[in-house]
CSV table of C-alpha atoms and ligand atoms in Angstrom, one decimal:
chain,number,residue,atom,x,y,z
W,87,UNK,CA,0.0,0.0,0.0
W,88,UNK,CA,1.2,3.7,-0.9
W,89,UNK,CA,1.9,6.3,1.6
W,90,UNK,CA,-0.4,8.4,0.8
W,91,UNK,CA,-3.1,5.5,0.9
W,92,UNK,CA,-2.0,5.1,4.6
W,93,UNK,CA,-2.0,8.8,5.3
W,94,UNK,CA,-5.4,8.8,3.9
W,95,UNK,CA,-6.7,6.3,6.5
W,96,UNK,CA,-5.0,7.6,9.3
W,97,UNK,CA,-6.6,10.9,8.4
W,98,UNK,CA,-10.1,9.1,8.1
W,99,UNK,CA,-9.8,7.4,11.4
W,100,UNK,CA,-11.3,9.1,14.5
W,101,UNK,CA,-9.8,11.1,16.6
W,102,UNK,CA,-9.5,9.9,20.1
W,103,UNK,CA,-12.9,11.2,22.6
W,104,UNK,CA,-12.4,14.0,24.6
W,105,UNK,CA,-12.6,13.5,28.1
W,106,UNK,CA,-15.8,13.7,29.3
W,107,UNK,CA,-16.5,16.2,32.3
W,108,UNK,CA,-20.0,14.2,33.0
W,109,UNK,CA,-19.2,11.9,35.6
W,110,UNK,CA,-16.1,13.8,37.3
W,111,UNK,CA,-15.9,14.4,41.1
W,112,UNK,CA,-14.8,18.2,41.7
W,113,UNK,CA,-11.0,17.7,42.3
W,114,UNK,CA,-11.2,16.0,39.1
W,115,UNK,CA,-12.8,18.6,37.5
W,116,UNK,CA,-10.4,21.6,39.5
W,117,UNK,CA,-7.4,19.6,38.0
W,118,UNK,CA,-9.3,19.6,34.3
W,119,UNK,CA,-9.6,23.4,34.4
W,120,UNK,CA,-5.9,23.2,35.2
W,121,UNK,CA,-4.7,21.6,32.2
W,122,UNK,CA,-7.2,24.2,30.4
W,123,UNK,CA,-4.8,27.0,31.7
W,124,UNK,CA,-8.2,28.8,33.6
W,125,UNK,CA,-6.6,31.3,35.9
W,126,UNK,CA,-6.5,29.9,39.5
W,127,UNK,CA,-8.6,32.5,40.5
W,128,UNK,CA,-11.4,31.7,38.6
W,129,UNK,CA,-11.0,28.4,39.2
W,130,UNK,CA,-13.4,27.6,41.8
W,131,UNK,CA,-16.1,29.6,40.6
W,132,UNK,CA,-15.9,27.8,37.0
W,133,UNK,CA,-15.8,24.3,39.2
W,134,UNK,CA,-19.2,25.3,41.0
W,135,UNK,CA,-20.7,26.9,37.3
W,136,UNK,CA,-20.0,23.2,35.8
W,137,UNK,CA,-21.0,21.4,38.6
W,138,UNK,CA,-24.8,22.9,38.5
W,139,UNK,CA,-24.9,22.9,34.9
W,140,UNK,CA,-22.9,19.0,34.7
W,141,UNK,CA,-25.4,17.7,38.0
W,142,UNK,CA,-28.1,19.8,38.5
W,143,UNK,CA,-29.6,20.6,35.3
W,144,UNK,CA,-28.0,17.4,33.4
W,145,UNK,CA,-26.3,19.5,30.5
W,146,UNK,CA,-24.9,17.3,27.5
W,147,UNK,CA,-24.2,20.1,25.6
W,148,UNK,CA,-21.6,22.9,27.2
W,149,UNK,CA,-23.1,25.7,24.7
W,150,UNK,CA,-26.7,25.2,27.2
W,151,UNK,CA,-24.1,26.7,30.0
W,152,UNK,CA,-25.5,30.3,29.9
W,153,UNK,CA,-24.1,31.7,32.8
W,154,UNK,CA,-20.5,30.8,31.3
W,155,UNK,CA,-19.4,33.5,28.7
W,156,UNK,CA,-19.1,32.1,25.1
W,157,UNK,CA,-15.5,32.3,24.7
W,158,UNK,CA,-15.2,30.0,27.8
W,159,UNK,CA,-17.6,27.6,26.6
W,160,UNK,CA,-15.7,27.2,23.6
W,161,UNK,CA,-12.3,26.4,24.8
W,162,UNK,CA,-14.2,23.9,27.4
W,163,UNK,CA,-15.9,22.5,24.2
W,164,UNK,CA,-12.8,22.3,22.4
W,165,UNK,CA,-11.1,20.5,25.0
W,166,UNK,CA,-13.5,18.3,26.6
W,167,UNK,CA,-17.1,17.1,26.2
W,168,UNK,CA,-20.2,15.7,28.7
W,169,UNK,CA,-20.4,12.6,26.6
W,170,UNK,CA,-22.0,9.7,28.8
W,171,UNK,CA,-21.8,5.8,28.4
W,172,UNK,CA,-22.8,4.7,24.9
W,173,UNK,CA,-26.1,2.8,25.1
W,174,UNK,CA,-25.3,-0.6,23.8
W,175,UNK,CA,-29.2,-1.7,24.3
W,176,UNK,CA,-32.2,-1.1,26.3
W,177,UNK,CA,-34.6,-3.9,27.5
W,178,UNK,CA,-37.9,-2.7,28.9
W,179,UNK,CA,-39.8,-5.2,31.4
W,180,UNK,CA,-43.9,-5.7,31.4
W,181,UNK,CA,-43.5,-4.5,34.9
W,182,UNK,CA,-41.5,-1.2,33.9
W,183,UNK,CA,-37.7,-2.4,34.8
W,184,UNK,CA,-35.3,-1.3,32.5
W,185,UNK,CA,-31.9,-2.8,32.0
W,186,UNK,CA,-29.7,-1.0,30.0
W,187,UNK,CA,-25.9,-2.3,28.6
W,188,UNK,CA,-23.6,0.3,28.6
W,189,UNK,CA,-19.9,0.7,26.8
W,190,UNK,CA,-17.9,2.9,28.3
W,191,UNK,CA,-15.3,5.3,26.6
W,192,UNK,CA,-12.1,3.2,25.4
W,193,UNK,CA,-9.0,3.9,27.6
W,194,UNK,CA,-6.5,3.5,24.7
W,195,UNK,CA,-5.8,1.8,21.2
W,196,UNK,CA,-7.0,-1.9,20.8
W,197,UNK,CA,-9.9,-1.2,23.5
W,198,UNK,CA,-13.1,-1.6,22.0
W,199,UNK,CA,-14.6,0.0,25.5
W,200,UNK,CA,-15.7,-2.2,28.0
W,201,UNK,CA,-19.4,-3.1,28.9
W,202,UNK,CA,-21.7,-3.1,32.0
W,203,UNK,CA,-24.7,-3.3,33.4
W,204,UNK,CA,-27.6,-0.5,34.6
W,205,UNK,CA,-31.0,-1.5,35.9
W,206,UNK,CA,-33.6,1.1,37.2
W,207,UNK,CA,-36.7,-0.7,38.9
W,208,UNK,CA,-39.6,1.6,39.3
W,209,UNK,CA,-41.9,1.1,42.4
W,210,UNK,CA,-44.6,3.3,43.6
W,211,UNK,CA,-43.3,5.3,45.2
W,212,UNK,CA,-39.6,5.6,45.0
W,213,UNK,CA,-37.1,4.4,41.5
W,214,UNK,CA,-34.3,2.7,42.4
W,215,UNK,CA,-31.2,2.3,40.1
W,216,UNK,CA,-28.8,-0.6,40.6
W,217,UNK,CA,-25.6,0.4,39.2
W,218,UNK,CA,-22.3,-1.8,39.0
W,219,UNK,CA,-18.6,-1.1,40.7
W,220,UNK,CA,-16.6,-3.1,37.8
W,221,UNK,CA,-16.6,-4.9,34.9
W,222,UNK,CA,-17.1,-8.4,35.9
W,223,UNK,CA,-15.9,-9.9,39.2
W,224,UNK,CA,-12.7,-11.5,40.7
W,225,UNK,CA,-14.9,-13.4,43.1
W,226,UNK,CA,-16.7,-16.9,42.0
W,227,UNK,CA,-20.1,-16.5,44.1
W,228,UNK,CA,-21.4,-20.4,42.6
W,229,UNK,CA,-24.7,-18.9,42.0
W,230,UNK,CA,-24.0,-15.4,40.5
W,231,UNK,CA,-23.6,-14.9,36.4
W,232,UNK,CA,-21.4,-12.1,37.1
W,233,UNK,CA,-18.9,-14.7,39.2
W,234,UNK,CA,-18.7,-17.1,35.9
W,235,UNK,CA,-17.5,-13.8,33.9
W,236,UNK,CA,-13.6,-12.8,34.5
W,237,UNK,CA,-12.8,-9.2,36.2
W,238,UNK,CA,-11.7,-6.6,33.2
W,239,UNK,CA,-11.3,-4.0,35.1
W,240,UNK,CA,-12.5,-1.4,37.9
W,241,UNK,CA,-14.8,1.0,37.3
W,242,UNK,CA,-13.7,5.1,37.5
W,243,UNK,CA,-15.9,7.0,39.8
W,244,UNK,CA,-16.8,8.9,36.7
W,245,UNK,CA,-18.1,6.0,35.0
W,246,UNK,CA,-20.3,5.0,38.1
W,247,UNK,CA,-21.6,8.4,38.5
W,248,UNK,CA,-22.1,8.3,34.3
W,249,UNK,CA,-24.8,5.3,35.0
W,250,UNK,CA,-26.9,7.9,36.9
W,251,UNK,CA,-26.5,10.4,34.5
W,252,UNK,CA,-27.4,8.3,31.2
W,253,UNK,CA,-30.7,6.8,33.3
W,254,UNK,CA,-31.6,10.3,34.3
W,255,UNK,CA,-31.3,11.4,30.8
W,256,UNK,CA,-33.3,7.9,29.4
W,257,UNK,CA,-36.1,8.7,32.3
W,258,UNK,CA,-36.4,12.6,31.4
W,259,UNK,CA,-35.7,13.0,35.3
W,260,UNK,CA,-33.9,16.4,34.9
W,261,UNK,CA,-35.5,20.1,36.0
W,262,UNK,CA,-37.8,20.8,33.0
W,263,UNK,CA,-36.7,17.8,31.0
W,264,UNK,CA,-40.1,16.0,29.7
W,265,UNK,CA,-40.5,13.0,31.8
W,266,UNK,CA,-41.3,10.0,30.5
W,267,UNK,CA,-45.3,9.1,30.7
W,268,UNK,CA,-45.3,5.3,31.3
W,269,UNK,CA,-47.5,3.9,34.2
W,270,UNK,CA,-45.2,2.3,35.9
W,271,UNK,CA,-42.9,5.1,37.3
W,272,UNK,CA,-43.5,5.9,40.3
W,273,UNK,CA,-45.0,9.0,41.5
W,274,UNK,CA,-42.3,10.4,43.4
W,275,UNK,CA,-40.7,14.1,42.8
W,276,UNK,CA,-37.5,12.1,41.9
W,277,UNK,CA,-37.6,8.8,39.6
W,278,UNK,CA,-34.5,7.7,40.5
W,279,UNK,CA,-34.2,8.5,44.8
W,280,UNK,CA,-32.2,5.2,45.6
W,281,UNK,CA,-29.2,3.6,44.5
W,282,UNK,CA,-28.2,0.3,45.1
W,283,UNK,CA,-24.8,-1.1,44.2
W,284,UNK,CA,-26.0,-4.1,43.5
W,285,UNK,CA,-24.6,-4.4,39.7
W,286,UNK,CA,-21.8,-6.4,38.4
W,287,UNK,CA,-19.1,-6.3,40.4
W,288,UNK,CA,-17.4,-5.9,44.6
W,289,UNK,CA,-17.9,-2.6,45.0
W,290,UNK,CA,-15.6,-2.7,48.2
W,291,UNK,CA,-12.9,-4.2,45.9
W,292,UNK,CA,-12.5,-0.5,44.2
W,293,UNK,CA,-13.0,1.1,47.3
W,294,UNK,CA,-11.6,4.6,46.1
W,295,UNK,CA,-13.9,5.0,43.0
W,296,UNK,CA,-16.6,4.1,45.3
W,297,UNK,CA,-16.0,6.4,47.3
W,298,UNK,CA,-15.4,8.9,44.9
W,299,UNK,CA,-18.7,8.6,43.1
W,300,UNK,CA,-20.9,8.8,46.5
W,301,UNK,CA,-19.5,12.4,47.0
W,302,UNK,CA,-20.7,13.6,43.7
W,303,UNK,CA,-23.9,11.6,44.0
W,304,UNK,CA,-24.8,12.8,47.4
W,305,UNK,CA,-23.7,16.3,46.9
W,306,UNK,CA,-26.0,18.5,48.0
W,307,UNK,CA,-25.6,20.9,45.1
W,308,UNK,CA,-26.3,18.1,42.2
W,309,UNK,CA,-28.0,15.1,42.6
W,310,UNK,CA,-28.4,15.2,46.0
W,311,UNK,CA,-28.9,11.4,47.0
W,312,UNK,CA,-29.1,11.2,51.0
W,313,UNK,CA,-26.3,8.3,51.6
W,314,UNK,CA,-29.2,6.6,53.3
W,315,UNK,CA,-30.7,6.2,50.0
W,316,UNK,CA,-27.9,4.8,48.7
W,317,UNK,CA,-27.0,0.9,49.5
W,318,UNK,CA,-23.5,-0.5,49.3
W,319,UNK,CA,-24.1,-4.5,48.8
W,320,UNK,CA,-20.7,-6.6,49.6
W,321,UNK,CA,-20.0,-10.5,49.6
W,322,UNK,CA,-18.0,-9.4,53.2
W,323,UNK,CA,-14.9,-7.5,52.6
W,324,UNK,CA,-14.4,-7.7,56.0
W,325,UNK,CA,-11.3,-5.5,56.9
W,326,UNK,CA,-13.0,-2.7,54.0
W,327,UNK,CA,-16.2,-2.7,56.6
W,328,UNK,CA,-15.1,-0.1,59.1
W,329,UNK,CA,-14.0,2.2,56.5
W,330,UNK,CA,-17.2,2.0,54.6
W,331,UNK,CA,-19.0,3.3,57.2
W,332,UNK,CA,-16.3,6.0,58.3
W,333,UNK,CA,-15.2,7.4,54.9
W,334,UNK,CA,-18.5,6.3,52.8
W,335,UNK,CA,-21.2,6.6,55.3
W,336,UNK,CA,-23.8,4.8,53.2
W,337,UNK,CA,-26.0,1.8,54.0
W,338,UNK,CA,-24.8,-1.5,54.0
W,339,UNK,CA,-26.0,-4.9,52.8
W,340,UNK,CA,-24.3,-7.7,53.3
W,341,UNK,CA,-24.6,-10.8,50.9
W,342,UNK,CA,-24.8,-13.6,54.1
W,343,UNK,CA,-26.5,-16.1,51.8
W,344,UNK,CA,-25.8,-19.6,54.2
W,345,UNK,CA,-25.3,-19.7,57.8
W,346,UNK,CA,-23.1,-22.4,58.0
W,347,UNK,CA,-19.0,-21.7,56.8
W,348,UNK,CA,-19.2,-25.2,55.1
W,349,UNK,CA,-22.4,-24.4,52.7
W,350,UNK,CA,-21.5,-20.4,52.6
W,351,UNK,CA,-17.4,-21.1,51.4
W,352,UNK,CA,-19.4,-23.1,48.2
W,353,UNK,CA,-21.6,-20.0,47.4
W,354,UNK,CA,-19.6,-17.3,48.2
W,355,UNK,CA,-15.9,-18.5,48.6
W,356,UNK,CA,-14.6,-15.3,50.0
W,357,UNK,CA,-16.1,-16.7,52.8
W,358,UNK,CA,-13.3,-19.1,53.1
W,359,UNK,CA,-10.7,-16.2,53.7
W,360,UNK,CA,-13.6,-14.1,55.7
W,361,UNK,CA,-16.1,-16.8,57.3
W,362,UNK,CA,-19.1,-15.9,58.7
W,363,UNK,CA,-18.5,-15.1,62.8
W,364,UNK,CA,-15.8,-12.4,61.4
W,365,UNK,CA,-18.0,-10.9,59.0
W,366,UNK,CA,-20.8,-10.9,62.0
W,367,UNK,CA,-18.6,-9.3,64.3
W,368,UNK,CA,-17.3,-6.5,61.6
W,369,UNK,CA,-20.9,-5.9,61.0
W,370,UNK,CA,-21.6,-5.8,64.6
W,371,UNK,CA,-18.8,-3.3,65.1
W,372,UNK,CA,-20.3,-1.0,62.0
W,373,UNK,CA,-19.5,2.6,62.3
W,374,UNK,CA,-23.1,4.2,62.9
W,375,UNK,CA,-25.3,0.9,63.4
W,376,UNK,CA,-28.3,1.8,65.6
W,377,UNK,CA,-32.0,0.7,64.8
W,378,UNK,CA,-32.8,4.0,62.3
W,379,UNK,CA,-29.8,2.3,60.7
W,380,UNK,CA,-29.9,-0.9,60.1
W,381,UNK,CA,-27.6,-3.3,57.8
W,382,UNK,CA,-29.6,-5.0,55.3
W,383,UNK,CA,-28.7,-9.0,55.0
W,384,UNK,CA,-29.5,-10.6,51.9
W,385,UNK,CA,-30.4,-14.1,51.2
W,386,UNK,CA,-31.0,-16.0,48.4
W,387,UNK,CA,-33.8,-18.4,48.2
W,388,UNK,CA,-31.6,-21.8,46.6
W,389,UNK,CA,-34.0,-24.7,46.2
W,390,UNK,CA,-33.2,-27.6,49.0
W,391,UNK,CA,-29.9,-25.6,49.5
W,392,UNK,CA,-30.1,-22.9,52.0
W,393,UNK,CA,-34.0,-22.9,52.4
W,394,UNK,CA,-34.9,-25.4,55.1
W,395,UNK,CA,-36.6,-24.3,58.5
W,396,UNK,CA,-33.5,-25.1,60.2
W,397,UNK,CA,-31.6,-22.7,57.7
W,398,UNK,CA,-34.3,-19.7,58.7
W,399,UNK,CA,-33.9,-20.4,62.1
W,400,UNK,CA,-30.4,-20.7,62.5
W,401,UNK,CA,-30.2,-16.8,60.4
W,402,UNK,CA,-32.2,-14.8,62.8
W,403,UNK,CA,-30.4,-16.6,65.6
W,404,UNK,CA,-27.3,-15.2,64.1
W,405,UNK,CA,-28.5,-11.7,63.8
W,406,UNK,CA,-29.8,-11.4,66.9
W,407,UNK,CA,-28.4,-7.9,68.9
W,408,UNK,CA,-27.6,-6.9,65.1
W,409,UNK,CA,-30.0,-4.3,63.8
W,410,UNK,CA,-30.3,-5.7,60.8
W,411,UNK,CA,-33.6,-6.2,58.1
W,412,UNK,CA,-33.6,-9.3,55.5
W,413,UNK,CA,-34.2,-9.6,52.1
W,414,UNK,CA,-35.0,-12.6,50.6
W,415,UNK,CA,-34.4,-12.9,47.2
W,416,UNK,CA,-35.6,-15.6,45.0
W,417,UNK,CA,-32.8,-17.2,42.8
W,418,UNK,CA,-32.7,-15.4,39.2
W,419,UNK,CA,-31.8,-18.5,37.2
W,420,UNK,CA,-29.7,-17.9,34.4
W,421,UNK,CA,-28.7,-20.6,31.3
W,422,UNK,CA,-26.1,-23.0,32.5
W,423,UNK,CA,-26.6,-22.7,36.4
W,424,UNK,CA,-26.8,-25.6,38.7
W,425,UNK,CA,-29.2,-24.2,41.4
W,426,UNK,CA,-33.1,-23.7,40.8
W,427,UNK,CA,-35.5,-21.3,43.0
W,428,UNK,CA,-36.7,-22.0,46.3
W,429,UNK,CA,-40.5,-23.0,45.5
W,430,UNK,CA,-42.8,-20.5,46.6
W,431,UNK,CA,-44.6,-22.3,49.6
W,432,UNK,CA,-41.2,-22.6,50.7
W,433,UNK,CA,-40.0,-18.9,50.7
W,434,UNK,CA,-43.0,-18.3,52.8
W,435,UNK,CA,-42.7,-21.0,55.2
W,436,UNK,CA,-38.9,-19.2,55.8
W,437,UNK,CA,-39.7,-15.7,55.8
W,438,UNK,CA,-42.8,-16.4,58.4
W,439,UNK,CA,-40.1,-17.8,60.7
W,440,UNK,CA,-37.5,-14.8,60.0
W,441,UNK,CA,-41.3,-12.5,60.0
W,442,UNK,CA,-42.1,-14.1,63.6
W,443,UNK,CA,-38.7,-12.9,65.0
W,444,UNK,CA,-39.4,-9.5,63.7
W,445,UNK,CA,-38.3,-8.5,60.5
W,446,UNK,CA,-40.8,-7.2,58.5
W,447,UNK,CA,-41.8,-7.6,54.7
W,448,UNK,CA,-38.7,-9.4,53.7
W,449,UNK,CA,-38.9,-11.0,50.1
W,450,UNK,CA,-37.4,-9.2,47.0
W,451,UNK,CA,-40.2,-9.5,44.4
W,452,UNK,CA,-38.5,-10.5,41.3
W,453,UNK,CA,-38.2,-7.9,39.0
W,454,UNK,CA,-38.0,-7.8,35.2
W,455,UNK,CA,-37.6,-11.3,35.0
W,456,UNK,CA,-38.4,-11.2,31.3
W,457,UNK,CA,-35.3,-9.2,30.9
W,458,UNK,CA,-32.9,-11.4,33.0
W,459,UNK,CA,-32.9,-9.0,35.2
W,460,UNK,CA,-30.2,-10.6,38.1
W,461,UNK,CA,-26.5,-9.9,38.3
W,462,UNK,CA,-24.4,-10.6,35.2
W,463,UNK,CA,-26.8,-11.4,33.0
W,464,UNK,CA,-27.8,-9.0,30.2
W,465,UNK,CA,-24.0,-8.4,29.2
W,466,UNK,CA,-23.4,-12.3,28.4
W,467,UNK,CA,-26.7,-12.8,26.8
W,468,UNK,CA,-26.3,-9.9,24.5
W,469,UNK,CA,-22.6,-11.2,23.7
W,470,UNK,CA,-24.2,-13.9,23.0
W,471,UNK,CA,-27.6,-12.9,21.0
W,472,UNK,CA,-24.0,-10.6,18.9
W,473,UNK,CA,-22.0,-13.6,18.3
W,474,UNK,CA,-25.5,-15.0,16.7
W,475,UNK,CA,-25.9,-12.2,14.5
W,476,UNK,CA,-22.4,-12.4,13.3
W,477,UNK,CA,-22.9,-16.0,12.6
W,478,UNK,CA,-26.2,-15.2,10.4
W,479,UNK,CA,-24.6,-12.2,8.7
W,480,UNK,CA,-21.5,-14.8,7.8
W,481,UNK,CA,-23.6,-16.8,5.9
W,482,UNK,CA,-25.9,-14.2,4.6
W,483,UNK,CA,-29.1,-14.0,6.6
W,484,UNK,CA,-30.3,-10.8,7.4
W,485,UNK,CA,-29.2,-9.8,11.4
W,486,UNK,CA,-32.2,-7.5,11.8
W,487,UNK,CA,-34.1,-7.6,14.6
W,488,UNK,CA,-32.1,-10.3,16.6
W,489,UNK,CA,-32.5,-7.4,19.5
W,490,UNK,CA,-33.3,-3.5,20.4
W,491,UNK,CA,-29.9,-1.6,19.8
W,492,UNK,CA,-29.3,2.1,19.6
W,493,UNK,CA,-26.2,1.3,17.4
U,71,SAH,N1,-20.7,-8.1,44.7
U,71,SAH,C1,-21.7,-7.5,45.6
U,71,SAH,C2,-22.7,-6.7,44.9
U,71,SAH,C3,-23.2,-7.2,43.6
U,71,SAH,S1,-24.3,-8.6,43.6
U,71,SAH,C4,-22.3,-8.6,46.4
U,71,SAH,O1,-22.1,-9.8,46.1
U,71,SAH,O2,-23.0,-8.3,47.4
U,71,SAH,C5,-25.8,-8.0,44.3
U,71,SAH,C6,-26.7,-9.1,45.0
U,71,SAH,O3,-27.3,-9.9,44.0
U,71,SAH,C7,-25.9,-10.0,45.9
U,71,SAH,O4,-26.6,-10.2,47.1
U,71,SAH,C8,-25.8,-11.2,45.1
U,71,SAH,O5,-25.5,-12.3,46.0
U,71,SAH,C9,-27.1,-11.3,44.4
U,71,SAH,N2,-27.2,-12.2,43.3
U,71,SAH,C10,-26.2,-12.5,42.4
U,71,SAH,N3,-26.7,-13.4,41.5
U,71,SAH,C11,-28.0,-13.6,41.8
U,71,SAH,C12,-29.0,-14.4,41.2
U,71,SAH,N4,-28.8,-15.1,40.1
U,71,SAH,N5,-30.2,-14.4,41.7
U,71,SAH,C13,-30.5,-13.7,42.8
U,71,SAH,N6,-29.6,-12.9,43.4
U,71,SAH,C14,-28.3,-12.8,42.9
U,72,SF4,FE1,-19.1,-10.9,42.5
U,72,SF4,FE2,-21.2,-10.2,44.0
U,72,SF4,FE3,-21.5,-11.9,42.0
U,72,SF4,FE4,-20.2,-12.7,44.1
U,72,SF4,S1,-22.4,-12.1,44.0
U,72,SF4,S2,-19.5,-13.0,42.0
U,72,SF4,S3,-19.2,-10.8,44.7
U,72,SF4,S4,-20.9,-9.7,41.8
């Protein structure tokens, strides 16, 4: 090939993205103004112009800035942009969950940008969006899609703050932004007033980003999510646990699953390294426990596994002098797994026992179950549904329609 070809298709290539200011925490965005040359002087005023602009009116566009003068706004538009996650696909549940599969920016040549999961589950009165911590998952829970899926990377707080952002702009939940009319949303003043870290991912295994991202989400100046609306889920990370509720301050749920080391080390094997009476005791120890705070304990209902009588009454034993609430959650089964869900009569029979010691309404109703809403699960059914289509273009049949894509 000539030169000139060459020159021709490195010309026709695309430039690398701009960094995106959506997403980014305020040192972040002090330190982008830097590089922009802004005089320190202005510096902190332009940070607090962006931030309202970036998280309270959920700008995408920095010309919409009106209270920055236009010569500003063009050097910020030259440099950077408010581009979000791209939206890879949407799935949209009978009962109004929506599961989106994000790509985020690539970091460098050869990265095709990796992909994650979003889910917002509407209820009646409060929308909760479950956002993830990382791209796939160094731990192997034996139940969990996500723990049959290798760990790419960690998440930026950017990124995780970006999750909010792209749901708020799907859900037309921004100051004068025309809300979506669908029936399910709830009627609330906010559609999205809880977050859940409860995606792919340990979110106490990128502790920093975490951390990161609940200071711009519970800003009071932005998005403005109480950190008691916002629920940190670990497998038990237990020497992260004090500092989660020193330096995060959010709610906590722990992932406790089996209350026995022997069954619990075969469904979540971090529990080999943290067994249960540690992860009890760090939970008992939690920075800001009292009854207005509990930590939330999750369970998941496993067909002859974990589900027995014994099983229920051997849990609230265990949590007793804990204030604590339980969530059971029936099994989400995905293609391939080994366990099934707890029959119904069953996951009542338990949570009367855990009901009759006193914690009230505690079984997750599935949600978007058409959509595979659990853990893991959109991103390796889409790769999946993709490597279909590529097989059916390869030998000529049409690929249309093999899912919803914004692409
Ligand atoms: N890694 C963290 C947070 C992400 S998982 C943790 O493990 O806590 C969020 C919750 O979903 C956890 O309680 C997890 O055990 C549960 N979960 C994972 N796969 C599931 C499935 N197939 N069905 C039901 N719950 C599942
Ligand atoms: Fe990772 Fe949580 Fe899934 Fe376990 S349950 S593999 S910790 S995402």
């Amino acid at each position: 090939m000539q030169v000139s070809a060459l020159a021709q298709i490195a010309s026709e290539r695309p430039a690398a993205a701009p960094t995106s200011l959506a997403g980014q925490g305020r040192a972040a965005l002090l330190a982008r103004l830097t590089e922009l040359g802004v005089p320190a002087r202005e510096q902190r005023m332009r940070v607090a112009q962006l931030w309202h602009w970036i998280y309270h009116r959920g700008a995408t566009d920095f010309a919409a800035m009106t209270t920055i003068g236009k010569e500003m706004r063009a050097a910020l538009a030259q440099s950077f942009s408010l581009g979000r996650p791209h939206i890879v696909c949407e799935h949209i549940s009978s009962d109004g969950t929506r599961k989106w599969l994000l790509r985020m920016a690539p970091k460098g040549p050869g990265d095709k940008g990796a992909e994650i999961e979003t889910v917002y589950i509407p209820e009646v009165d409060r929308g909760t969006l479950c956002v993830s911590s990382q791209v796939g998952c160094t731990l192997t829970c034996s139940f969990c899609h996500t723990g049959t899926q290798r760990l790419v990377r960690n998440l930026e707080a950017a990124e995780i703050v970006g999750q909010l952002l792209v749901a708020r702009d799907q859900l037309g939940d921004w100051p004068g932004a025309g809300r979506l009319g669908d029936a399910a949303l709830p009627d609330a003043p906010r559609l999205i007033s809880n977050i859940v870290f409860m995606g792919m991912g340990e979110p106490l295994y990128n502790f920093e980003a975490v951390k990161d991202a609940v200071e711009t989400l519970a800003d009071g100046e932005g998005l403005s999510l109480s950190r008691r609306r916002i629920t940190l889920s670990t497998s038990g990370v237990v020497p992260m646990i004090p500092r989660t509720g020193t330096e995060i301050g959010t709610m906590l749920a722990i992932s406790l699953h089996a209350v026995r080391d022997e069954l619990r080390n075969e469904l979540v094997p971090l529990n080999k390294k943290y067994p249960i009476k540690m992860l009890l005791d760090a939970c008992r120890a939690f920075p800001g426990l009292s009854n207005a705070r509990r930590i939330t304990f999750e369970y998941v209902m496993l067909k002859n596994i974990n589900d027995s009588n014994a099983d229920a009454r051997e849990l609230v034993r265990l949590l007793r002098g804990i204030p604590a609430k339980i969530n059971l959650i029936p099994f989400n089964p995905w293609p391939g797994t080994r366990y099934e869900c707890s029959d119904w009569d069953r996951i009542e029979a338990f949570s009367e026992i855990v009901f009759n010691a006193g914690y009230a309404s505690p079984i997750r109703t599935p949600r978007g179950r058409d959509i595979l809403a659990a853990c893991g699960q959109l991103k390796s059914e889409t790769e999946k549904l993709r490597a279909r289509a590529r097989l059916m273009l390869e030998s000529g049949i049409g690929a249309e329609g093999m899912f919803a894509s914004s692409e």
